[in-house]
PDB file of C-alpha atoms in Angstrom:
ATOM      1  CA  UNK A   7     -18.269   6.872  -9.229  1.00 42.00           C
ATOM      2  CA  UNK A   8     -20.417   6.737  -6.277  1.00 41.00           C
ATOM      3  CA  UNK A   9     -19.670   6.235  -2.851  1.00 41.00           C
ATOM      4  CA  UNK A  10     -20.554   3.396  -0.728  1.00 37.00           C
ATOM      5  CA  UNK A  11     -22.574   4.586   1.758  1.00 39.00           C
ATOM      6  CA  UNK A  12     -20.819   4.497   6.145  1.00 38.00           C
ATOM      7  CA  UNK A  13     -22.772   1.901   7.945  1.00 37.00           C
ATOM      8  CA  UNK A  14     -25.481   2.147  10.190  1.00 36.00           C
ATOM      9  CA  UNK A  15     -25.559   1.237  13.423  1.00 36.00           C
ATOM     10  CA  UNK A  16     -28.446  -0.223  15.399  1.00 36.00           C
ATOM     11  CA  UNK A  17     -30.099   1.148  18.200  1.00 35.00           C
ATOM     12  CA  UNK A  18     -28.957   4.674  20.126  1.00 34.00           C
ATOM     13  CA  UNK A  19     -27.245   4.636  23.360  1.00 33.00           C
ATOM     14  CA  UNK A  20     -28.672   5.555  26.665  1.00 34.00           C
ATOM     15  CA  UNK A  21     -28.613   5.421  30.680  1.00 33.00           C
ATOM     16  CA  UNK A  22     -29.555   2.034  32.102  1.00 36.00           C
ATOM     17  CA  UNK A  23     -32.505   1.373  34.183  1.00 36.00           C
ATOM     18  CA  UNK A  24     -33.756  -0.688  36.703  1.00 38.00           C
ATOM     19  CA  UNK A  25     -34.291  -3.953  35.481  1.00 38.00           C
ATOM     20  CA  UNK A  26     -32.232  -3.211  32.619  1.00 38.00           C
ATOM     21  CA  UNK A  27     -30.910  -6.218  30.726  1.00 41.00           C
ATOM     22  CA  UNK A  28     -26.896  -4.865  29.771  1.00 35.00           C
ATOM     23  CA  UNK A  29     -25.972  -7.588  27.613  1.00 38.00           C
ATOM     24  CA  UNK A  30     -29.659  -6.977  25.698  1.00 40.00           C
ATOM     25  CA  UNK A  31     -28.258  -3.650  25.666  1.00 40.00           C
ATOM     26  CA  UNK A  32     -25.032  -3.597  24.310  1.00 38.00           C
ATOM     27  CA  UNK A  33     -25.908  -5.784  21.502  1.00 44.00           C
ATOM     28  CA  UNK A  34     -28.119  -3.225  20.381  1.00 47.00           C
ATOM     29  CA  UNK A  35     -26.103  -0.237  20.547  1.00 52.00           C
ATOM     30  CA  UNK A  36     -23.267  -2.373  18.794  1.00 54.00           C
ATOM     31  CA  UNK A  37     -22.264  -0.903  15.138  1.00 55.00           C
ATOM     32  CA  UNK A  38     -23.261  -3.166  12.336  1.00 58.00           C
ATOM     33  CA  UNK A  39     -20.269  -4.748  11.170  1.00 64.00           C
ATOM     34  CA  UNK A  40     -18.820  -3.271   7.578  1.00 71.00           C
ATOM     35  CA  UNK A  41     -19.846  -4.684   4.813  1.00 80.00           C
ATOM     36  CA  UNK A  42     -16.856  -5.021   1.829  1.00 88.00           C
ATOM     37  CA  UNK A  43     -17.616  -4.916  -1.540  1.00 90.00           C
ATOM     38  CA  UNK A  44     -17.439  -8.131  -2.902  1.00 90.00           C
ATOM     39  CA  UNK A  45     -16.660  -8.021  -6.984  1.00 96.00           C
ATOM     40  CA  UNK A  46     -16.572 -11.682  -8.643  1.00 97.00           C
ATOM     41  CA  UNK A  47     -13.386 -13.502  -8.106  1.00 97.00           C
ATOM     42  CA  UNK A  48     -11.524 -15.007 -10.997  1.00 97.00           C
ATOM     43  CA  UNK A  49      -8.099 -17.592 -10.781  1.00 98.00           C
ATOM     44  CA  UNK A  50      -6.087 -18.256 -13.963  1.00 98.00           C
ATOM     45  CA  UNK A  51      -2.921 -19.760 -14.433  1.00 98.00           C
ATOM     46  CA  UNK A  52      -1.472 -19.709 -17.937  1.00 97.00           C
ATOM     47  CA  UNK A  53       1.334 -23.115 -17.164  1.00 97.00           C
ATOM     48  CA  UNK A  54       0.099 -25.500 -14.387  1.00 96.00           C
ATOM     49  CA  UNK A  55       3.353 -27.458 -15.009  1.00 97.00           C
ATOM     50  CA  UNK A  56       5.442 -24.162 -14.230  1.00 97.00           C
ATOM     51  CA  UNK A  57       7.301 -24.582 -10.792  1.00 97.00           C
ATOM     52  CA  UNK A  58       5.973 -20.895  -9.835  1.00 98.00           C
ATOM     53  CA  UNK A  59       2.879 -22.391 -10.366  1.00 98.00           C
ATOM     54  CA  UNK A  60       2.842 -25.307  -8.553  1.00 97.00           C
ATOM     55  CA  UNK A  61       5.034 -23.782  -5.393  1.00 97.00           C
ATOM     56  CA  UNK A  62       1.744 -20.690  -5.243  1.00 98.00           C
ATOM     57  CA  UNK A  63      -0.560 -23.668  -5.564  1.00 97.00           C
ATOM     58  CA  UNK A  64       1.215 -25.342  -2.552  1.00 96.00           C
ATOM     59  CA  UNK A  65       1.356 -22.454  -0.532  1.00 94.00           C
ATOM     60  CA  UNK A  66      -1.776 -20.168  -1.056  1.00 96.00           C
ATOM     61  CA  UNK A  67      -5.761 -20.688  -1.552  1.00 96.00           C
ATOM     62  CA  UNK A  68      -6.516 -18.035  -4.290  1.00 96.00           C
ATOM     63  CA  UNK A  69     -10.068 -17.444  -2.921  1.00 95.00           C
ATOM     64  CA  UNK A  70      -8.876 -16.889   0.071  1.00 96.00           C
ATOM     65  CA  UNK A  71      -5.800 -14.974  -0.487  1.00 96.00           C
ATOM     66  CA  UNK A  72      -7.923 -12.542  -2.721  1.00 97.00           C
ATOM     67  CA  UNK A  73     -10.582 -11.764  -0.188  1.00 97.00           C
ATOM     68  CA  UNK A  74      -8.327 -11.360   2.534  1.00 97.00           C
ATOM     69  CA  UNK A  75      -5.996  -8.937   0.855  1.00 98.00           C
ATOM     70  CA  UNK A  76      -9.357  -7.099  -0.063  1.00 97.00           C
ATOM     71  CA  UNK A  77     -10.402  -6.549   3.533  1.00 96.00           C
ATOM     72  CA  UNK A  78      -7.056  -5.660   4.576  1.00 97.00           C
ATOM     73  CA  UNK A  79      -6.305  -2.663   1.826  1.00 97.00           C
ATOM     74  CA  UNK A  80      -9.983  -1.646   2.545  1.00 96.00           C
ATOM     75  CA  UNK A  81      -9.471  -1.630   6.531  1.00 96.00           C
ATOM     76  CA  UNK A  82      -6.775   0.447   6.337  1.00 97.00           C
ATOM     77  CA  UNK A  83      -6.825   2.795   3.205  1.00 96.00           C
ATOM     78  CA  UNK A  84     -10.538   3.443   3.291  1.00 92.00           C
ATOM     79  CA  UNK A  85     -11.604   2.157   7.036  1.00 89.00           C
ATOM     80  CA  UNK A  86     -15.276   4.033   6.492  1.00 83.00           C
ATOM     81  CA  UNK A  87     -15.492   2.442   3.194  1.00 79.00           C
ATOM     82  CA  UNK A  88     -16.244   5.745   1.776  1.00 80.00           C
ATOM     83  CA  UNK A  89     -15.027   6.694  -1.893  1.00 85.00           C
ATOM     84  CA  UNK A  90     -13.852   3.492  -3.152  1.00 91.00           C
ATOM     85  CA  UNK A  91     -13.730   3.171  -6.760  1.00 92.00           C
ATOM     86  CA  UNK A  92     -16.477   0.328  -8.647  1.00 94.00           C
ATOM     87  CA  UNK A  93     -14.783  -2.871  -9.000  1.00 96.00           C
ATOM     88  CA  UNK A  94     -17.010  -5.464 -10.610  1.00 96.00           C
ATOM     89  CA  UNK A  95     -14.470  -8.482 -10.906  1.00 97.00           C
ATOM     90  CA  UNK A  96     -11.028  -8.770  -9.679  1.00 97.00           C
ATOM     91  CA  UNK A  97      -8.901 -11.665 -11.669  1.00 97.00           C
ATOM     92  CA  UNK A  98      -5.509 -13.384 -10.214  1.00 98.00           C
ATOM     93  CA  UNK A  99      -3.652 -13.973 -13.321  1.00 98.00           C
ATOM     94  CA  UNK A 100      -0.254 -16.765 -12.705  1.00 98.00           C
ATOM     95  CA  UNK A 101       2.670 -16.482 -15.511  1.00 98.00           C
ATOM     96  CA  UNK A 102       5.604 -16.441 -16.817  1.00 98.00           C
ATOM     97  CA  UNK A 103       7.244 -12.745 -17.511  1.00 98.00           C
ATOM     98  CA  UNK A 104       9.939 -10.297 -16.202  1.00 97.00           C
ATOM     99  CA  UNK A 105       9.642  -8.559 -13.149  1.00 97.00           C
ATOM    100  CA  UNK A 106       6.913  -9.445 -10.220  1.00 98.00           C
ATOM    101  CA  UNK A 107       3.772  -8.028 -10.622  1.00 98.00           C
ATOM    102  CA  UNK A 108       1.110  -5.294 -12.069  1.00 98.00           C
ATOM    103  CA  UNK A 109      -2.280  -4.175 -11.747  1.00 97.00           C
ATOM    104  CA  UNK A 110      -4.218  -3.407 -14.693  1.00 95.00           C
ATOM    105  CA  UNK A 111      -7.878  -2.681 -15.823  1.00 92.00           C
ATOM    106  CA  UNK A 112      -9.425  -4.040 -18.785  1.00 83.00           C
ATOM    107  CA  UNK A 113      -9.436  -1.572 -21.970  1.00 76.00           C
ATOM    108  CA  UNK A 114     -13.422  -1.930 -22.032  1.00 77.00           C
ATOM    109  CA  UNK A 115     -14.223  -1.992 -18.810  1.00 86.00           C
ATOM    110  CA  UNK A 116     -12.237  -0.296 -16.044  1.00 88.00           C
ATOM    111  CA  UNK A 117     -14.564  -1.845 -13.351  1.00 94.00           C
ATOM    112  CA  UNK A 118     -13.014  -5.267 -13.974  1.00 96.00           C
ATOM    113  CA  UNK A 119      -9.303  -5.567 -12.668  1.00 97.00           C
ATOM    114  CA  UNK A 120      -6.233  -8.324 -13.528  1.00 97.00           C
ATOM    115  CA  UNK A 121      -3.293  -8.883 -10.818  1.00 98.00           C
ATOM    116  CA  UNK A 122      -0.630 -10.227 -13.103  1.00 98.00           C
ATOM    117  CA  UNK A 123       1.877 -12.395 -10.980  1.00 98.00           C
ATOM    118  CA  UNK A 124       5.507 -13.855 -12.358  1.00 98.00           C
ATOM    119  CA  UNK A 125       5.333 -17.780 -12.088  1.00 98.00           C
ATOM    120  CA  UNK A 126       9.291 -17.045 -12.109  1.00 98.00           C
ATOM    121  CA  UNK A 127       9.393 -14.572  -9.756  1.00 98.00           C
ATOM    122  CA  UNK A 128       7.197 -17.138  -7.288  1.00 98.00           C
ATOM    123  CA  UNK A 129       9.812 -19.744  -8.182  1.00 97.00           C
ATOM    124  CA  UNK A 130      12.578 -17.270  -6.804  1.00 97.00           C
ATOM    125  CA  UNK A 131      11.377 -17.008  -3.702  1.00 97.00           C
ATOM    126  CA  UNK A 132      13.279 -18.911  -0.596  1.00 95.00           C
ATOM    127  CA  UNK A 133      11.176 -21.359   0.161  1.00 94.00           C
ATOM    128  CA  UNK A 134      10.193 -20.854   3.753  1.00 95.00           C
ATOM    129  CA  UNK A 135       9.664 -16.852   3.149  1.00 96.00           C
ATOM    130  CA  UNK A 136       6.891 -18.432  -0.177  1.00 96.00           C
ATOM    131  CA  UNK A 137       3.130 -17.488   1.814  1.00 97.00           C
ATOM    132  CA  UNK A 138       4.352 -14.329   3.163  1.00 97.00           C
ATOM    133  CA  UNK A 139       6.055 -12.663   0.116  1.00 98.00           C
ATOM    134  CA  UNK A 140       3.120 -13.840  -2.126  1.00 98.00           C
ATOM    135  CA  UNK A 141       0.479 -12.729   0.158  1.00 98.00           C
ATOM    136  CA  UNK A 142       2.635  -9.052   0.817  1.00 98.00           C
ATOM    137  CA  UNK A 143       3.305  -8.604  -2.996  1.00 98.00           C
ATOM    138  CA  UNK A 144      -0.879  -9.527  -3.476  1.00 98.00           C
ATOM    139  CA  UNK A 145      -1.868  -7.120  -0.991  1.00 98.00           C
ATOM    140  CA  UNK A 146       0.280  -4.387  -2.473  1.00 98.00           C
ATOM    141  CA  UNK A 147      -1.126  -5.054  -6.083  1.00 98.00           C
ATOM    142  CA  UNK A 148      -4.787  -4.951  -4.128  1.00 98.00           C
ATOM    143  CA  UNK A 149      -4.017  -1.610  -3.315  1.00 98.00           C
ATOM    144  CA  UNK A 150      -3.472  -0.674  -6.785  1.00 98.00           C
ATOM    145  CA  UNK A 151      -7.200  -1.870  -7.677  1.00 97.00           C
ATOM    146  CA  UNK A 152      -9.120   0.370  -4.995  1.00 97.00           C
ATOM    147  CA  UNK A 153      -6.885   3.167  -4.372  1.00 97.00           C
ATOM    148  CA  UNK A 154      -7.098   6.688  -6.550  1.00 96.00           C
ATOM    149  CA  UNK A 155      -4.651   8.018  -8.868  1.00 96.00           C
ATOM    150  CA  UNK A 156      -5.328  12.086  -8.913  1.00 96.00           C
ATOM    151  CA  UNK A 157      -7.047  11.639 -12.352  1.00 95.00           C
ATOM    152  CA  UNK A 158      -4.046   9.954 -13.609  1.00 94.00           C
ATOM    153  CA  UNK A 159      -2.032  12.302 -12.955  1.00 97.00           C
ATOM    154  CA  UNK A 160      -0.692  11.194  -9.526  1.00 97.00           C
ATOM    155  CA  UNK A 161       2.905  10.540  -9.477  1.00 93.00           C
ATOM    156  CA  UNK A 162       3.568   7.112  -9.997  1.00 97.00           C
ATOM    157  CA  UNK A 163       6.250   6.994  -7.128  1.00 98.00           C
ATOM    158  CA  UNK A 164       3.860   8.331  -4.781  1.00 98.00           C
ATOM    159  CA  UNK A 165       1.118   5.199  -6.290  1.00 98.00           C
ATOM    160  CA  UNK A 166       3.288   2.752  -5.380  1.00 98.00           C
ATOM    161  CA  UNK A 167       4.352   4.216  -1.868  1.00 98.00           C
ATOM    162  CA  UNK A 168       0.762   4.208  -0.806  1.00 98.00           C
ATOM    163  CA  UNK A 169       0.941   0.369  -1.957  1.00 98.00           C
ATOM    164  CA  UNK A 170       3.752  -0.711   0.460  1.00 98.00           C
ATOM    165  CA  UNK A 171       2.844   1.553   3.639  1.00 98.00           C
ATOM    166  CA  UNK A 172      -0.358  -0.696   3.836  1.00 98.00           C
ATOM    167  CA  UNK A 173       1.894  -3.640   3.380  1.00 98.00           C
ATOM    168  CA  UNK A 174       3.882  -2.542   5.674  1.00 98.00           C
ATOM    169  CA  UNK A 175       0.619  -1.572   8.029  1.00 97.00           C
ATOM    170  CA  UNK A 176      -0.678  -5.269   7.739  1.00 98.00           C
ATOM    171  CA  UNK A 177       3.061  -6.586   8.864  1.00 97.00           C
ATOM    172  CA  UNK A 178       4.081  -7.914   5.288  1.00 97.00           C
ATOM    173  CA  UNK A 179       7.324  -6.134   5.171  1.00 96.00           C
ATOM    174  CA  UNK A 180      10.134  -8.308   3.659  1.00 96.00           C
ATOM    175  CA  UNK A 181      12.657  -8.795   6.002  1.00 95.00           C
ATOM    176  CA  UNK A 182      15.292  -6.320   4.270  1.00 94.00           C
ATOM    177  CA  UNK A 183      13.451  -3.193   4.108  1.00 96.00           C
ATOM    178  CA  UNK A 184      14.112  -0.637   6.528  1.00 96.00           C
ATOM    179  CA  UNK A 185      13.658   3.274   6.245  1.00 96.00           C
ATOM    180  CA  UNK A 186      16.661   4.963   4.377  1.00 96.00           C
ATOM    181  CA  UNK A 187      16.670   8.201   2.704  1.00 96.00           C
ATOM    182  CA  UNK A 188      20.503   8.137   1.220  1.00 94.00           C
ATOM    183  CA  UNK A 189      21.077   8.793  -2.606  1.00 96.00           C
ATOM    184  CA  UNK A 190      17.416   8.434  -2.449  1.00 97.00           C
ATOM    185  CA  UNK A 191      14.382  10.901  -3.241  1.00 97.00           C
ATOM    186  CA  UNK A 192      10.460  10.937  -2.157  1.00 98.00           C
ATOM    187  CA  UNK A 193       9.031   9.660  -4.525  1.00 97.00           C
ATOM    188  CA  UNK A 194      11.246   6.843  -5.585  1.00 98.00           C
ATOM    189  CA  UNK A 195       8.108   4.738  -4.554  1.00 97.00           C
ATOM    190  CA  UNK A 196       7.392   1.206  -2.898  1.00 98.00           C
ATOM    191  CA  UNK A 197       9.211   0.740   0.513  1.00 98.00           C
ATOM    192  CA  UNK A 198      11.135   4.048   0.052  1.00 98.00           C
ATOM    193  CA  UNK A 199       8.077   6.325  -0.176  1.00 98.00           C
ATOM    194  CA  UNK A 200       6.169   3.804   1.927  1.00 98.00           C
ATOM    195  CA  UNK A 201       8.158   4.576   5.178  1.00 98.00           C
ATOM    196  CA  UNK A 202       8.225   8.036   4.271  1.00 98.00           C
ATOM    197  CA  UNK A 203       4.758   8.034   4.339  1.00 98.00           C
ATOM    198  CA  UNK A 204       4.498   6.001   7.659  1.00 98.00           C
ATOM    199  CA  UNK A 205       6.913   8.769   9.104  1.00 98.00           C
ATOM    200  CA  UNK A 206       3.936  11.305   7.886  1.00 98.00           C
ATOM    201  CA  UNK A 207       1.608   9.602   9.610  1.00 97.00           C
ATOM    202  CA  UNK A 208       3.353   9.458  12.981  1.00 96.00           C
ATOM    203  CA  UNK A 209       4.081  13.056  12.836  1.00 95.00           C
ATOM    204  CA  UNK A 210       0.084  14.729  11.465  1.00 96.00           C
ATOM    205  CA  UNK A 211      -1.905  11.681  12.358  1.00 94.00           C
ATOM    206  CA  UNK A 212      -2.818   7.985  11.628  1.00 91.00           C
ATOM    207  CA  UNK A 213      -5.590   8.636   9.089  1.00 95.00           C
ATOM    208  CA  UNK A 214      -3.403  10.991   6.939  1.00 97.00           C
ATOM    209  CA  UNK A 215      -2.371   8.744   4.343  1.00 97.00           C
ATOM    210  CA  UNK A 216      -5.845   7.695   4.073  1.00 97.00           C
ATOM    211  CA  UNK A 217      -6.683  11.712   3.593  1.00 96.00           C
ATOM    212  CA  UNK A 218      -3.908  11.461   0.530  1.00 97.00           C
ATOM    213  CA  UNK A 219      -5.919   8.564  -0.869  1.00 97.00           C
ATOM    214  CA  UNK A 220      -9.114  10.572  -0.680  1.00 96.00           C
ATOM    215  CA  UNK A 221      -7.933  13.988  -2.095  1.00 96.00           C
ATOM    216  CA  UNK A 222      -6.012  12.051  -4.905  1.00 97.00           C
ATOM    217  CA  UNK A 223      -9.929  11.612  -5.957  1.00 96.00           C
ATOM    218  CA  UNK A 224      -9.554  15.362  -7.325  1.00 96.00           C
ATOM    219  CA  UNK A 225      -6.632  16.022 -10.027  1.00 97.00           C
ATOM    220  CA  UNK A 226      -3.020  16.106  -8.760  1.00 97.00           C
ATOM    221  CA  UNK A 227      -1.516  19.073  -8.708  1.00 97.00           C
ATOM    222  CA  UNK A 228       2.274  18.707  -7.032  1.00 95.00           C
ATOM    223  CA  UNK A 229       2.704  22.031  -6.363  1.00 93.00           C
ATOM    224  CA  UNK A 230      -0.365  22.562  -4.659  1.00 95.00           C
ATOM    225  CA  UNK A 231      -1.291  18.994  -3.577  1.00 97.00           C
ATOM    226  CA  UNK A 232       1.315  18.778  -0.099  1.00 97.00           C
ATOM    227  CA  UNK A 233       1.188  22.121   1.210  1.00 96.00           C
ATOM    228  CA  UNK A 234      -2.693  21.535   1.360  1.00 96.00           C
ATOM    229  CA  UNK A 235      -2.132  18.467   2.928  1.00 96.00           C
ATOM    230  CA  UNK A 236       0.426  19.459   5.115  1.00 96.00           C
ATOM    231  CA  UNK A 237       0.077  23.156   6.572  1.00 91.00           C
ATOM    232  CA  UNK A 238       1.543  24.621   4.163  1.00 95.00           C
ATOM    233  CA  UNK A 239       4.690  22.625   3.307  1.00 95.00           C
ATOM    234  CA  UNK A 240       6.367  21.198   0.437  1.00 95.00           C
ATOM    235  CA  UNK A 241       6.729  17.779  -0.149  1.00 97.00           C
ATOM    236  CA  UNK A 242      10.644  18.470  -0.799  1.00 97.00           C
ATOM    237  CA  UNK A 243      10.886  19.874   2.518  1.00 97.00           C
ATOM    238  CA  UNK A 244       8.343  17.060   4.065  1.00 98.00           C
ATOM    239  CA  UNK A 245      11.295  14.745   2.580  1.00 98.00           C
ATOM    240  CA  UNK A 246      14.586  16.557   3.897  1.00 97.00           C
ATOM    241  CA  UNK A 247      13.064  16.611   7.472  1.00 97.00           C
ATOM    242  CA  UNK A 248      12.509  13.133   7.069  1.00 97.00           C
ATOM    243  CA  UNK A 249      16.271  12.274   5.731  1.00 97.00           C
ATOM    244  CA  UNK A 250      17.971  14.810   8.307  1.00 96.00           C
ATOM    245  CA  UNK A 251      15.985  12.341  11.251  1.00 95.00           C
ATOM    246  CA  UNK A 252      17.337   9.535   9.212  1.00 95.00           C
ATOM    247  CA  UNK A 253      20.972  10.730   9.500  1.00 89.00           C
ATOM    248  CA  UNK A 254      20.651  11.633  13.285  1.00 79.00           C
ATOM    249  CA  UNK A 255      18.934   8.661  13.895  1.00 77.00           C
ATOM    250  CA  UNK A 256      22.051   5.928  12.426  1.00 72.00           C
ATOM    251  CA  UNK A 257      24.409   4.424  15.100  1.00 67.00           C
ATOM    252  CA  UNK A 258      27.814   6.631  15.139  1.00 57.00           C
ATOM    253  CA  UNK A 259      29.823   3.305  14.395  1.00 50.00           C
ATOM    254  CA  UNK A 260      27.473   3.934  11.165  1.00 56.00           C
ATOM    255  CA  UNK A 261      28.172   7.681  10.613  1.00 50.00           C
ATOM    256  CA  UNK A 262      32.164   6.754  10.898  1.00 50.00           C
ATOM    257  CA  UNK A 263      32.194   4.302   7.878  1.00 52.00           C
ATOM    258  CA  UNK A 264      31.486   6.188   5.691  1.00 49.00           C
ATOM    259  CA  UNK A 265      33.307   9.281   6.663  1.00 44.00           C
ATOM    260  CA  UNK A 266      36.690   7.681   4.799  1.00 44.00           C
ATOM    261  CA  UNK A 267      34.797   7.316   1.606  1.00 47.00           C
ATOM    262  CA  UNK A 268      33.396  10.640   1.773  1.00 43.00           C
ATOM    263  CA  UNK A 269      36.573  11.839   2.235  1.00 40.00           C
ATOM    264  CA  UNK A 270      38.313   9.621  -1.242  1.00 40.00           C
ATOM    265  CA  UNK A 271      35.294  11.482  -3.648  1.00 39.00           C
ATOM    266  CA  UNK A 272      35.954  15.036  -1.886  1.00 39.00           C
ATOM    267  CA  UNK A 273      39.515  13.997  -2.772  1.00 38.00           C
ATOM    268  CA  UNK A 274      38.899  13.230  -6.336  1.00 36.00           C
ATOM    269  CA  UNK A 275      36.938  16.456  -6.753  1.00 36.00           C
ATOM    270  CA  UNK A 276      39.396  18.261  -6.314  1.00 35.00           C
TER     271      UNK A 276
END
């Protein structure tokens, strides 16, 4: 797919002179402002009587909701706009099913994406939390239409991770998640693989999780993918760095609780 070319910038800078105007000036050498892609925008909603319906309805203007998420998954997983994928039409689909929501491409033509969102899933929601869990769930699901997948081959745990560490870089974070690495592994996805990738950013640099979007252009190879990445690490040993931090990290008061029921399943082992 081809890229979208970096923007150019207008005029070169220089010394000032006598008689110089600045402002003049530093208009011109100002960058010209990105410009995002900007596929056709579709709205559906399968039951307008549905109370998921009518509470999204209340609280959210699709149009707006849609474009904003756009700029916000591009400004932070592609901030050059370089190597994003063709998207022709992006569709907001409202209703009823199990679960929350999924990203999907249409069997003919991959260039035109649906966001699938539960009407009962929306209806769930406490009431005064409604904007900001729609809008963090729609930005996550954004991610799934302009990130890359290795080929698809990209572990799916790793897909999803990339989806909530830029919902958790735009500040859409439900209030419960927190970084925890406990009976848990890397790529158990969403929030857990989300902070672990936000930990991997503070430690080799901010763009790095936009480097794993770009390189997941090529095929995914696990064994080989991280210790490129990552001077020559494993992602297994990225991950028990990242849980042994974790550990040292929790209050002692913490540590101490569960000591006794460590203790009761040593006991039982034996």
């Amino acid at each position: 797919m081809p890229a979208i070319p970096p923007p150019e910038q207008n005029g070169a800078p220089g010394s000032c002179t006598d008689g110089a105007d600045l402002t003049s000036q530093s208009e011109q050498t100002a960058p010209t402002p990105l410009s995002y892609p900007t596929p056709l925008l579709r709205f559906k909603i399968q039951d307008l009587s549905s109370n998921g319906a009518k509470r999204f309805l209340h609280s959210i203007d699709a149009a707006t909701i849609l474009t904003s998420a756009i700029h916000t998954v591009l400004d932070t997983l592609t901030p050059k706009q370089e190597g994003t994928p063709n998207v022709r039409s992006i569709t907001l689909v409202l209703r009823d099913f199990p679960g929350v929501a999924y990203t999907a491409g249409k069997d003919i033509d991959f260039e035109h994406k649906e966001i699938h969102l539960s009407t009962s899933y929306i209806e769930d929601i406490q009431l005064d939390r409604s904007k900001s869990e729609i809008t963090g769930v729609l930005v996550h699901e954004m991610v799934h239409v302009w990130q890359w997948n290795g080929c698809g081959e990209c572990n799916s745990g790793l897909i999803e991770g990339v989806a909530d560490w830029v919902r958790l870089k735009a500040g859409l974070g439900p209030p419960h998640w927190k970084r925890r690495a406990k009976d848990c592994k890397w790529d158990d996805g969403y929030d857990v693989t989300g902070y672990f990738l936000e930990s991997l950013e503070e430690k080799f640099g901010k763009d790095i999780v936009v480097k794993i979007n770009q390189k997941l252009r090529e095929k995914y190879v696990e064994a080989r993918f991280w210790k490129e990445m990552f001077e020559g690490k494993d992602v297994n040993e990225l991950w028990e760095s990242y849980a042994s931090e974790l550990v040292d990290a929790e209050p002692e008061d913490d540590k101490k609780q569960e000591a006794p029921e460590e203790a009761t399943a040593q006991q039982k082992e034996r």
